[in-house]
């Protein structure tokens, strides 16, 4: 299913040269990073790390919206640890699998489940990957 944007809220512009062994930067200069292949032990980050950070930040934002809807105060120390696995399928194709470990200290289990469910339904990263990436959410 395709979702067409009716309103653009924000547009990020980035520029990458050299692929996984290159450099990447944002048009506003906020990011200027060396890239490296996972496991190469070379300086720099990799797309999987950047994806995990982006998804975690977005998911916390979605948790905030869910908390407002449920009239719950989101803990100030809410955190999401992402594990982004790059692997190969049985057909030999590269694929990602993700595990999000959501930390909501002081929130009871039933409310925590509700917040996570709502966030996972509304977070753009979760929606974008639904059906194409194995996702596990733990607390």
Short mmCIF file of C-alpha atoms in Angstrom, two decimals:
data_model
loop_
_atom_site.label_atom_id
_atom_site.label_comp_id
_atom_site.label_asym_id
_atom_site.label_seq_id
_atom_site.Cartn_x
_atom_site.Cartn_y
_atom_site.Cartn_z
CA UNK A 1 0.00 0.00 0.00
CA UNK A 2 1.35 3.42 -0.93
CA UNK A 3 0.77 6.44 1.29
CA UNK A 4 1.00 9.73 -0.58
CA UNK A 5 1.95 12.79 1.40
CA UNK A 6 -0.68 15.50 1.42
CA UNK A 7 1.43 17.89 3.50
CA UNK A 8 5.20 17.95 3.83
CA UNK A 9 6.17 18.79 7.41
CA UNK A 10 9.94 18.65 6.95
CA UNK A 11 12.45 17.69 4.27
CA UNK A 12 15.95 16.45 5.13
CA UNK A 13 18.65 16.88 2.53
CA UNK A 14 21.78 14.75 2.73
CA UNK A 15 24.75 14.05 0.50
CA UNK A 16 26.83 10.86 0.58
CA UNK A 17 29.93 10.00 -1.42
CA UNK A 18 31.84 6.73 -1.36
CA UNK A 19 28.98 4.57 -0.06
CA UNK A 20 29.71 2.58 3.09
CA UNK A 21 33.35 3.66 3.07
CA UNK A 22 32.69 7.32 2.30
CA UNK A 23 31.31 10.40 4.00
CA UNK A 24 27.86 11.79 4.60
CA UNK A 25 26.60 15.21 5.51
CA UNK A 26 23.37 17.09 5.94
CA UNK A 27 22.68 20.27 4.01
CA UNK A 28 22.48 22.29 7.24
CA UNK A 29 25.91 21.09 8.42
CA UNK A 30 24.51 19.47 11.57
CA UNK A 31 25.85 16.08 10.42
CA UNK A 32 29.21 15.55 8.80
CA UNK A 33 30.27 11.97 9.35
CA UNK A 34 32.76 9.43 8.10
CA UNK A 35 31.14 6.17 7.07
CA UNK A 36 32.58 2.69 7.46
CA UNK A 37 31.55 -0.85 6.66
CA UNK A 38 30.13 -2.72 9.70
CA UNK A 39 32.79 -4.78 11.40
CA UNK A 40 35.66 -3.11 9.51
CA UNK A 41 37.01 -1.42 12.67
CA UNK A 42 37.65 1.67 10.56
CA UNK A 43 36.69 5.10 11.92
CA UNK A 44 33.15 6.17 11.20
CA UNK A 45 29.59 5.04 11.57
CA UNK A 46 27.46 2.88 9.30
CA UNK A 47 23.93 3.11 7.90
CA UNK A 48 22.62 0.52 10.36
CA UNK A 49 23.76 2.62 13.33
CA UNK A 50 22.24 5.76 11.83
CA UNK A 51 18.99 3.88 11.11
CA UNK A 52 18.84 2.64 14.72
CA UNK A 53 19.35 6.15 16.10
CA UNK A 54 16.76 7.62 13.73
CA UNK A 55 14.15 4.96 14.49
CA UNK A 56 14.73 5.19 18.26
CA UNK A 57 14.36 8.99 18.26
CA UNK A 58 11.23 8.80 16.11
CA UNK A 59 9.75 6.05 18.31
CA UNK A 60 10.23 8.16 21.44
CA UNK A 61 8.39 10.98 19.67
CA UNK A 62 5.54 8.59 18.86
CA UNK A 63 5.52 7.45 22.51
CA UNK A 64 5.07 11.10 23.48
CA UNK A 65 2.02 11.44 21.24
CA UNK A 66 0.62 8.18 22.60
CA UNK A 67 1.17 9.40 26.18
CA UNK A 68 -0.72 12.62 25.43
CA UNK A 69 -3.58 10.60 23.95
CA UNK A 70 -3.72 8.32 26.99
CA UNK A 71 -3.23 11.28 29.38
CA UNK A 72 -0.08 9.71 30.82
CA UNK A 73 3.12 11.56 31.67
CA UNK A 74 6.01 10.09 29.69
CA UNK A 75 9.02 9.60 32.00
CA UNK A 76 11.85 12.09 31.39
CA UNK A 77 14.31 9.17 31.15
CA UNK A 78 12.33 7.30 28.48
CA UNK A 79 14.81 5.53 26.19
CA UNK A 80 14.89 3.16 23.24
CA UNK A 81 17.85 0.89 22.55
CA UNK A 82 17.87 -0.36 18.97
CA UNK A 83 19.58 -3.49 17.69
CA UNK A 84 19.75 -3.37 13.91
CA UNK A 85 20.89 -6.63 12.36
CA UNK A 86 22.15 -6.76 8.78
CA UNK A 87 22.04 -10.28 7.41
CA UNK A 88 21.15 -12.42 4.44
CA UNK A 89 17.92 -14.22 3.70
CA UNK A 90 17.74 -17.86 2.59
CA UNK A 91 17.70 -16.48 -0.98
CA UNK A 92 21.02 -14.69 -0.31
CA UNK A 93 19.54 -11.17 -0.28
CA UNK A 94 20.69 -8.59 2.27
CA UNK A 95 17.96 -7.77 4.80
CA UNK A 96 17.53 -5.94 8.10
CA UNK A 97 15.94 -7.17 11.32
CA UNK A 98 15.38 -4.81 14.24
CA UNK A 99 14.86 -5.18 17.97
CA UNK A 100 13.68 -2.12 19.90
CA UNK A 101 14.13 -2.24 23.67
CA UNK A 102 11.76 0.40 25.06
CA UNK A 103 12.53 1.76 28.54
CA UNK A 104 9.55 3.41 30.27
CA UNK A 105 10.57 3.49 33.95
CA UNK A 106 7.74 3.86 36.43
CA UNK A 107 4.99 2.98 33.93
CA UNK A 108 2.87 -0.06 34.79
CA UNK A 109 2.95 -2.97 32.35
CA UNK A 110 -0.57 -2.53 30.93
CA UNK A 111 -0.02 1.17 30.21
CA UNK A 112 3.45 0.44 28.85
CA UNK A 113 1.96 -2.06 26.39
CA UNK A 114 -0.67 0.46 25.30
CA UNK A 115 1.92 3.19 24.76
CA UNK A 116 4.21 0.90 22.77
CA UNK A 117 1.36 -0.46 20.64
CA UNK A 118 0.14 3.05 19.78
CA UNK A 119 3.68 4.27 19.09
CA UNK A 120 4.43 1.29 16.86
CA UNK A 121 1.26 1.99 14.85
CA UNK A 122 2.03 5.68 14.36
CA UNK A 123 5.84 5.97 14.22
CA UNK A 124 6.80 6.64 10.57
CA UNK A 125 9.79 4.27 10.79
CA UNK A 126 7.56 1.48 12.13
CA UNK A 127 4.99 2.15 9.43
CA UNK A 128 7.66 2.33 6.69
CA UNK A 129 9.16 -1.04 7.60
CA UNK A 130 5.94 -2.91 8.46
CA UNK A 131 5.78 -6.18 6.54
CA UNK A 132 9.30 -5.81 5.15
CA UNK A 133 11.51 -5.93 8.26
CA UNK A 134 11.31 -8.35 11.17
CA UNK A 135 10.72 -6.16 14.23
CA UNK A 136 10.73 -7.27 17.84
CA UNK A 137 9.82 -4.86 20.63
CA UNK A 138 10.83 -5.69 24.18
CA UNK A 139 10.67 -3.82 27.49
#
